[in-house]
PDB file of C-alpha atoms in Angstrom:
ATOM      1  CA  UNK A   6      28.552-227.428-178.924  1.00  0.00           C
ATOM      2  CA  UNK A   7      27.677-231.049-178.122  1.00  0.00           C
ATOM      3  CA  UNK A   8      26.573-233.271-181.011  1.00  0.00           C
ATOM      4  CA  UNK A   9      23.360-235.305-180.887  1.00  0.00           C
ATOM      5  CA  UNK A  10      25.401-238.525-180.612  1.00  0.00           C
ATOM      6  CA  UNK A  11      27.300-237.109-177.633  1.00  0.00           C
ATOM      7  CA  UNK A  12      24.029-236.068-176.008  1.00  0.00           C
ATOM      8  CA  UNK A  13      22.587-239.554-176.509  1.00  0.00           C
ATOM      9  CA  UNK A  14      25.790-241.203-175.262  1.00  0.00           C
ATOM     10  CA  UNK A  15      25.663-239.174-172.059  1.00  0.00           C
ATOM     11  CA  UNK A  16      23.567-241.019-169.533  1.00  0.00           C
ATOM     12  CA  UNK A  17      24.428-244.436-170.982  1.00  0.00           C
ATOM     13  CA  UNK A  18      26.758-246.696-169.095  1.00  0.00           C
ATOM     14  CA  UNK A  19      29.870-247.780-170.941  1.00  0.00           C
ATOM     15  CA  UNK A  20      30.257-251.556-170.673  1.00  0.00           C
ATOM     16  CA  UNK A  21      33.767-252.279-169.408  1.00  0.00           C
ATOM     17  CA  UNK A  22      35.729-255.481-168.791  1.00  0.00           C
ATOM     18  CA  UNK A  23      38.673-255.309-166.372  1.00  0.00           C
ATOM     19  CA  UNK A  24      41.222-257.941-165.388  1.00  0.00           C
ATOM     20  CA  UNK A  25      42.656-258.823-161.998  1.00  0.00           C
ATOM     21  CA  UNK A  26      45.757-260.490-163.434  1.00  0.00           C
ATOM     22  CA  UNK A  27      47.777-262.529-160.953  1.00  0.00           C
ATOM     23  CA  UNK A  28      51.248-263.932-161.533  1.00  0.00           C
ATOM     24  CA  UNK A  29      52.604-267.151-159.943  1.00  0.00           C
ATOM     25  CA  UNK A  30      53.570-265.142-156.814  1.00  0.00           C
ATOM     26  CA  UNK A  31      50.007-263.751-156.448  1.00  0.00           C
ATOM     27  CA  UNK A  32      51.094-260.259-157.457  1.00  0.00           C
ATOM     28  CA  UNK A  33      48.507-258.170-159.329  1.00  0.00           C
ATOM     29  CA  UNK A  34      49.362-256.142-162.438  1.00  0.00           C
ATOM     30  CA  UNK A  35      48.345-252.469-162.439  1.00  0.00           C
ATOM     31  CA  UNK A  36      48.828-249.654-164.921  1.00  0.00           C
ATOM     32  CA  UNK A  37      50.073-246.236-163.785  1.00  0.00           C
ATOM     33  CA  UNK A  38      47.790-243.585-165.222  1.00  0.00           C
ATOM     34  CA  UNK A  39      47.682-239.816-165.212  1.00  0.00           C
ATOM     35  CA  UNK A  40      45.442-237.017-166.398  1.00  0.00           C
ATOM     36  CA  UNK A  41      46.714-235.934-169.857  1.00  0.00           C
ATOM     37  CA  UNK A  42      46.283-232.229-169.032  1.00  0.00           C
ATOM     38  CA  UNK A  43      47.795-232.588-165.521  1.00  0.00           C
ATOM     39  CA  UNK A  44      50.505-235.304-165.414  1.00  0.00           C
ATOM     40  CA  UNK A  45      51.007-234.673-161.677  1.00  0.00           C
ATOM     41  CA  UNK A  46      47.545-236.206-161.054  1.00  0.00           C
ATOM     42  CA  UNK A  47      48.294-239.953-161.019  1.00  0.00           C
ATOM     43  CA  UNK A  48      46.710-243.247-160.004  1.00  0.00           C
ATOM     44  CA  UNK A  49      47.025-247.017-160.480  1.00  0.00           C
ATOM     45  CA  UNK A  50      44.328-249.092-162.155  1.00  0.00           C
ATOM     46  CA  UNK A  51      43.580-252.552-163.485  1.00  0.00           C
ATOM     47  CA  UNK A  52      43.954-253.428-167.182  1.00  0.00           C
ATOM     48  CA  UNK A  53      40.755-253.312-169.180  1.00  0.00           C
ATOM     49  CA  UNK A  54      38.436-251.137-171.173  1.00  0.00           C
ATOM     50  CA  UNK A  55      35.265-250.804-173.144  1.00  0.00           C
ATOM     51  CA  UNK A  56      33.457-253.565-174.988  1.00  0.00           C
ATOM     52  CA  UNK A  57      33.628-253.019-178.754  1.00  0.00           C
ATOM     53  CA  UNK A  58      31.003-254.035-181.293  1.00  0.00           C
ATOM     54  CA  UNK A  59      29.430-257.407-180.592  1.00  0.00           C
ATOM     55  CA  UNK A  60      32.308-258.836-178.532  1.00  0.00           C
ATOM     56  CA  UNK A  61      31.538-260.374-175.151  1.00  0.00           C
ATOM     57  CA  UNK A  62      32.964-258.891-171.983  1.00  0.00           C
ATOM     58  CA  UNK A  63      35.319-261.876-171.703  1.00  0.00           C
ATOM     59  CA  UNK A  64      36.574-261.205-175.239  1.00  0.00           C
ATOM     60  CA  UNK A  65      36.988-257.519-174.389  1.00  0.00           C
ATOM     61  CA  UNK A  66      38.936-258.420-171.239  1.00  0.00           C
ATOM     62  CA  UNK A  67      41.399-260.557-173.198  1.00  0.00           C
ATOM     63  CA  UNK A  68      41.727-258.003-176.026  1.00  0.00           C
ATOM     64  CA  UNK A  69      42.296-255.109-173.636  1.00  0.00           C
ATOM     65  CA  UNK A  70      44.809-257.111-171.611  1.00  0.00           C
ATOM     66  CA  UNK A  71      46.784-257.930-174.763  1.00  0.00           C
ATOM     67  CA  UNK A  72      46.657-254.325-176.015  1.00  0.00           C
ATOM     68  CA  UNK A  73      47.618-252.734-172.693  1.00  0.00           C
ATOM     69  CA  UNK A  74      50.186-255.233-171.422  1.00  0.00           C
ATOM     70  CA  UNK A  75      51.263-257.466-174.314  1.00  0.00           C
ATOM     71  CA  UNK A  76      50.257-260.494-172.246  1.00  0.00           C
ATOM     72  CA  UNK A  77      48.208-263.060-174.151  1.00  0.00           C
ATOM     73  CA  UNK A  78      49.045-266.252-172.264  1.00  0.00           C
ATOM     74  CA  UNK A  79      46.353-266.099-169.595  1.00  0.00           C
ATOM     75  CA  UNK A  80      43.837-268.348-167.953  1.00  0.00           C
ATOM     76  CA  UNK A  81      40.694-266.220-167.763  1.00  0.00           C
ATOM     77  CA  UNK A  82      38.595-267.089-164.741  1.00  0.00           C
ATOM     78  CA  UNK A  83      35.228-265.909-163.465  1.00  0.00           C
ATOM     79  CA  UNK A  84      33.842-262.425-162.965  1.00  0.00           C
ATOM     80  CA  UNK A  85      34.655-261.727-159.326  1.00  0.00           C
ATOM     81  CA  UNK A  86      33.529-258.121-158.845  1.00  0.00           C
ATOM     82  CA  UNK A  87      31.154-255.659-160.480  1.00  0.00           C
ATOM     83  CA  UNK A  88      30.857-251.932-159.954  1.00  0.00           C
ATOM     84  CA  UNK A  89      29.514-248.702-161.368  1.00  0.00           C
ATOM     85  CA  UNK A  90      31.930-245.807-161.532  1.00  0.00           C
ATOM     86  CA  UNK A  91      31.744-242.274-162.832  1.00  0.00           C
ATOM     87  CA  UNK A  92      34.724-239.963-163.183  1.00  0.00           C
ATOM     88  CA  UNK A  93      36.153-237.019-165.101  1.00  0.00           C
ATOM     89  CA  UNK A  94      39.051-237.872-167.397  1.00  0.00           C
ATOM     90  CA  UNK A  95      40.507-236.106-170.427  1.00  0.00           C
ATOM     91  CA  UNK A  96      37.875-233.380-170.304  1.00  0.00           C
ATOM     92  CA  UNK A  97      34.773-235.565-170.143  1.00  0.00           C
ATOM     93  CA  UNK A  98      32.695-237.662-167.769  1.00  0.00           C
ATOM     94  CA  UNK A  99      32.965-241.455-168.056  1.00  0.00           C
ATOM     95  CA  UNK A 100      30.068-243.525-166.654  1.00  0.00           C
ATOM     96  CA  UNK A 101      30.996-247.177-166.564  1.00  0.00           C
ATOM     97  CA  UNK A 102      29.525-250.563-165.666  1.00  0.00           C
ATOM     98  CA  UNK A 103      32.656-252.589-164.897  1.00  0.00           C
ATOM     99  CA  UNK A 104      33.077-256.350-164.584  1.00  0.00           C
ATOM    100  CA  UNK A 105      36.356-257.592-163.103  1.00  0.00           C
ATOM    101  CA  UNK A 106      37.597-260.972-164.332  1.00  0.00           C
ATOM    102  CA  UNK A 107      40.117-263.013-162.383  1.00  0.00           C
ATOM    103  CA  UNK A 108      42.981-264.218-164.569  1.00  0.00           C
ATOM    104  CA  UNK A 109      46.316-265.940-164.054  1.00  0.00           C
ATOM    105  CA  UNK A 110      49.504-265.898-166.071  1.00  0.00           C
ATOM    106  CA  UNK A 111      53.023-267.249-165.803  1.00  0.00           C
ATOM    107  CA  UNK A 112      54.364-264.412-167.964  1.00  0.00           C
ATOM    108  CA  UNK A 113      55.434-261.282-166.100  1.00  0.00           C
ATOM    109  CA  UNK A 114      57.169-259.389-168.927  1.00  0.00           C
ATOM    110  CA  UNK A 115      54.987-256.585-170.260  1.00  0.00           C
ATOM    111  CA  UNK A 116      55.038-254.283-173.281  1.00  0.00           C
ATOM    112  CA  UNK A 117      53.043-251.137-173.978  1.00  0.00           C
ATOM    113  CA  UNK A 118      53.024-251.471-177.791  1.00  0.00           C
ATOM    114  CA  UNK A 119      49.241-251.771-178.208  1.00  0.00           C
ATOM    115  CA  UNK A 120      48.080-248.631-176.407  1.00  0.00           C
ATOM    116  CA  UNK A 121      45.467-246.388-177.997  1.00  0.00           C
ATOM    117  CA  UNK A 122      46.324-242.741-178.668  1.00  0.00           C
ATOM    118  CA  UNK A 123      44.533-241.704-175.455  1.00  0.00           C
ATOM    119  CA  UNK A 124      46.352-244.398-173.463  1.00  0.00           C
ATOM    120  CA  UNK A 125      49.682-243.235-174.911  1.00  0.00           C
ATOM    121  CA  UNK A 126      48.839-239.781-173.521  1.00  0.00           C
ATOM    122  CA  UNK A 127      47.828-241.103-170.092  1.00  0.00           C
ATOM    123  CA  UNK A 128      49.724-244.292-169.150  1.00  0.00           C
ATOM    124  CA  UNK A 129      53.175-244.005-167.566  1.00  0.00           C
ATOM    125  CA  UNK A 130      53.882-247.717-167.145  1.00  0.00           C
ATOM    126  CA  UNK A 131      52.950-250.954-165.407  1.00  0.00           C
ATOM    127  CA  UNK A 132      53.895-252.658-162.177  1.00  0.00           C
ATOM    128  CA  UNK A 133      53.276-255.949-160.387  1.00  0.00           C
ATOM    129  CA  UNK A 134      52.054-255.335-156.804  1.00  0.00           C
ATOM    130  CA  UNK A 135      51.965-257.671-153.815  1.00  0.00           C
ATOM    131  CA  UNK A 136      49.018-257.541-151.460  1.00  0.00           C
ATOM    132  CA  UNK A 137      51.285-256.063-148.765  1.00  0.00           C
ATOM    133  CA  UNK A 138      52.530-253.327-151.125  1.00  0.00           C
ATOM    134  CA  UNK A 139      48.951-252.382-152.013  1.00  0.00           C
ATOM    135  CA  UNK A 140      48.012-252.240-148.330  1.00  0.00           C
ATOM    136  CA  UNK A 141      50.981-249.980-147.544  1.00  0.00           C
ATOM    137  CA  UNK A 142      50.806-247.560-150.472  1.00  0.00           C
ATOM    138  CA  UNK A 143      49.559-244.011-150.113  1.00  0.00           C
ATOM    139  CA  UNK A 144      49.087-243.718-153.873  1.00  0.00           C
ATOM    140  CA  UNK A 145      45.605-243.726-155.380  1.00  0.00           C
ATOM    141  CA  UNK A 146      44.526-247.166-156.602  1.00  0.00           C
ATOM    142  CA  UNK A 147      41.292-248.103-158.378  1.00  0.00           C
ATOM    143  CA  UNK A 148      39.080-249.748-157.398  1.00  0.00           C
ATOM    144  CA  UNK A 149      39.567-247.818-154.164  1.00  0.00           C
ATOM    145  CA  UNK A 150      39.505-250.849-151.836  1.00  0.00           C
ATOM    146  CA  UNK A 151      41.641-253.076-154.070  1.00  0.00           C
ATOM    147  CA  UNK A 152      44.108-253.944-151.288  1.00  0.00           C
ATOM    148  CA  UNK A 153      41.411-255.499-149.089  1.00  0.00           C
ATOM    149  CA  UNK A 154      39.593-257.063-152.031  1.00  0.00           C
ATOM    150  CA  UNK A 155      42.803-258.714-153.210  1.00  0.00           C
ATOM    151  CA  UNK A 156      43.627-259.988-149.719  1.00  0.00           C
ATOM    152  CA  UNK A 157      40.156-261.541-149.401  1.00  0.00           C
ATOM    153  CA  UNK A 158      40.453-263.051-152.884  1.00  0.00           C
ATOM    154  CA  UNK A 159      43.831-264.614-152.063  1.00  0.00           C
ATOM    155  CA  UNK A 160      42.634-265.876-148.661  1.00  0.00           C
ATOM    156  CA  UNK A 161      39.201-267.173-149.653  1.00  0.00           C
ATOM    157  CA  UNK A 162      39.348-267.691-153.415  1.00  0.00           C
ATOM    158  CA  UNK A 163      36.874-266.293-155.928  1.00  0.00           C
ATOM    159  CA  UNK A 164      33.311-265.679-154.709  1.00  0.00           C
ATOM    160  CA  UNK A 165      30.543-268.007-155.904  1.00  0.00           C
ATOM    161  CA  UNK A 166      28.796-265.067-157.535  1.00  0.00           C
ATOM    162  CA  UNK A 167      30.331-261.670-158.374  1.00  0.00           C
ATOM    163  CA  UNK A 168      30.599-259.263-155.454  1.00  0.00           C
ATOM    164  CA  UNK A 169      28.910-255.943-156.206  1.00  0.00           C
ATOM    165  CA  UNK A 170      31.252-253.184-155.071  1.00  0.00           C
ATOM    166  CA  UNK A 171      30.075-249.795-153.855  1.00  0.00           C
ATOM    167  CA  UNK A 172      29.777-247.252-156.663  1.00  0.00           C
ATOM    168  CA  UNK A 173      32.720-244.902-157.081  1.00  0.00           C
ATOM    169  CA  UNK A 174      31.987-241.371-158.211  1.00  0.00           C
ATOM    170  CA  UNK A 175      34.697-238.768-158.584  1.00  0.00           C
TER     171      UNK A 175
END
C-alpha cells in the first residue's frame, strides 16, 4: 500500500541537475546504467541527480558530479538545455525537470567511490565519448538526441538561453 507521502510525491516533478562534462578533447562523460532487476536493459546517461534540501541546481550539479565520477576540478558553465522526462526505473515512475549544465575539466580519471546504494545497483561504469562515437552508436543514450545536441554545442557554442528539449516519456 502506498503511503500518504508517496501519494503526495507522485505528480510532483523532481528537480534534477545534470552535467555535460567535456574534457580537453571535447569528449563527453557518460555513465553506463542498467535496470537493477534486469541488467540486460542498459543505457548511457549524463552525470547528475536530484536537488537536495536548499541547495541550488548548480550546487547539486557539482555535488552529483563529484559523487558519481570523483571529478571535482571543473569549470561549471551555463545551463544549456532543459527537459521534462518521465520513466520507470527500479520499480517506480520518476518524473523529472532536468537542467543540463555545461562544464569543462582537464581531469579524465574517474572513480565510482561516491555512488548511492541505488547507483551501486545500477551503474556499470563510465566512459568518455567523442561526438562521432555518439553519432555512430546503436546503444541507448539519454537525452535521446545527445549526439546532435553535442555536435551543435561544439560547432556553435552554448546557446544564449537554455534550449528546451522535447519531453521524453518512457
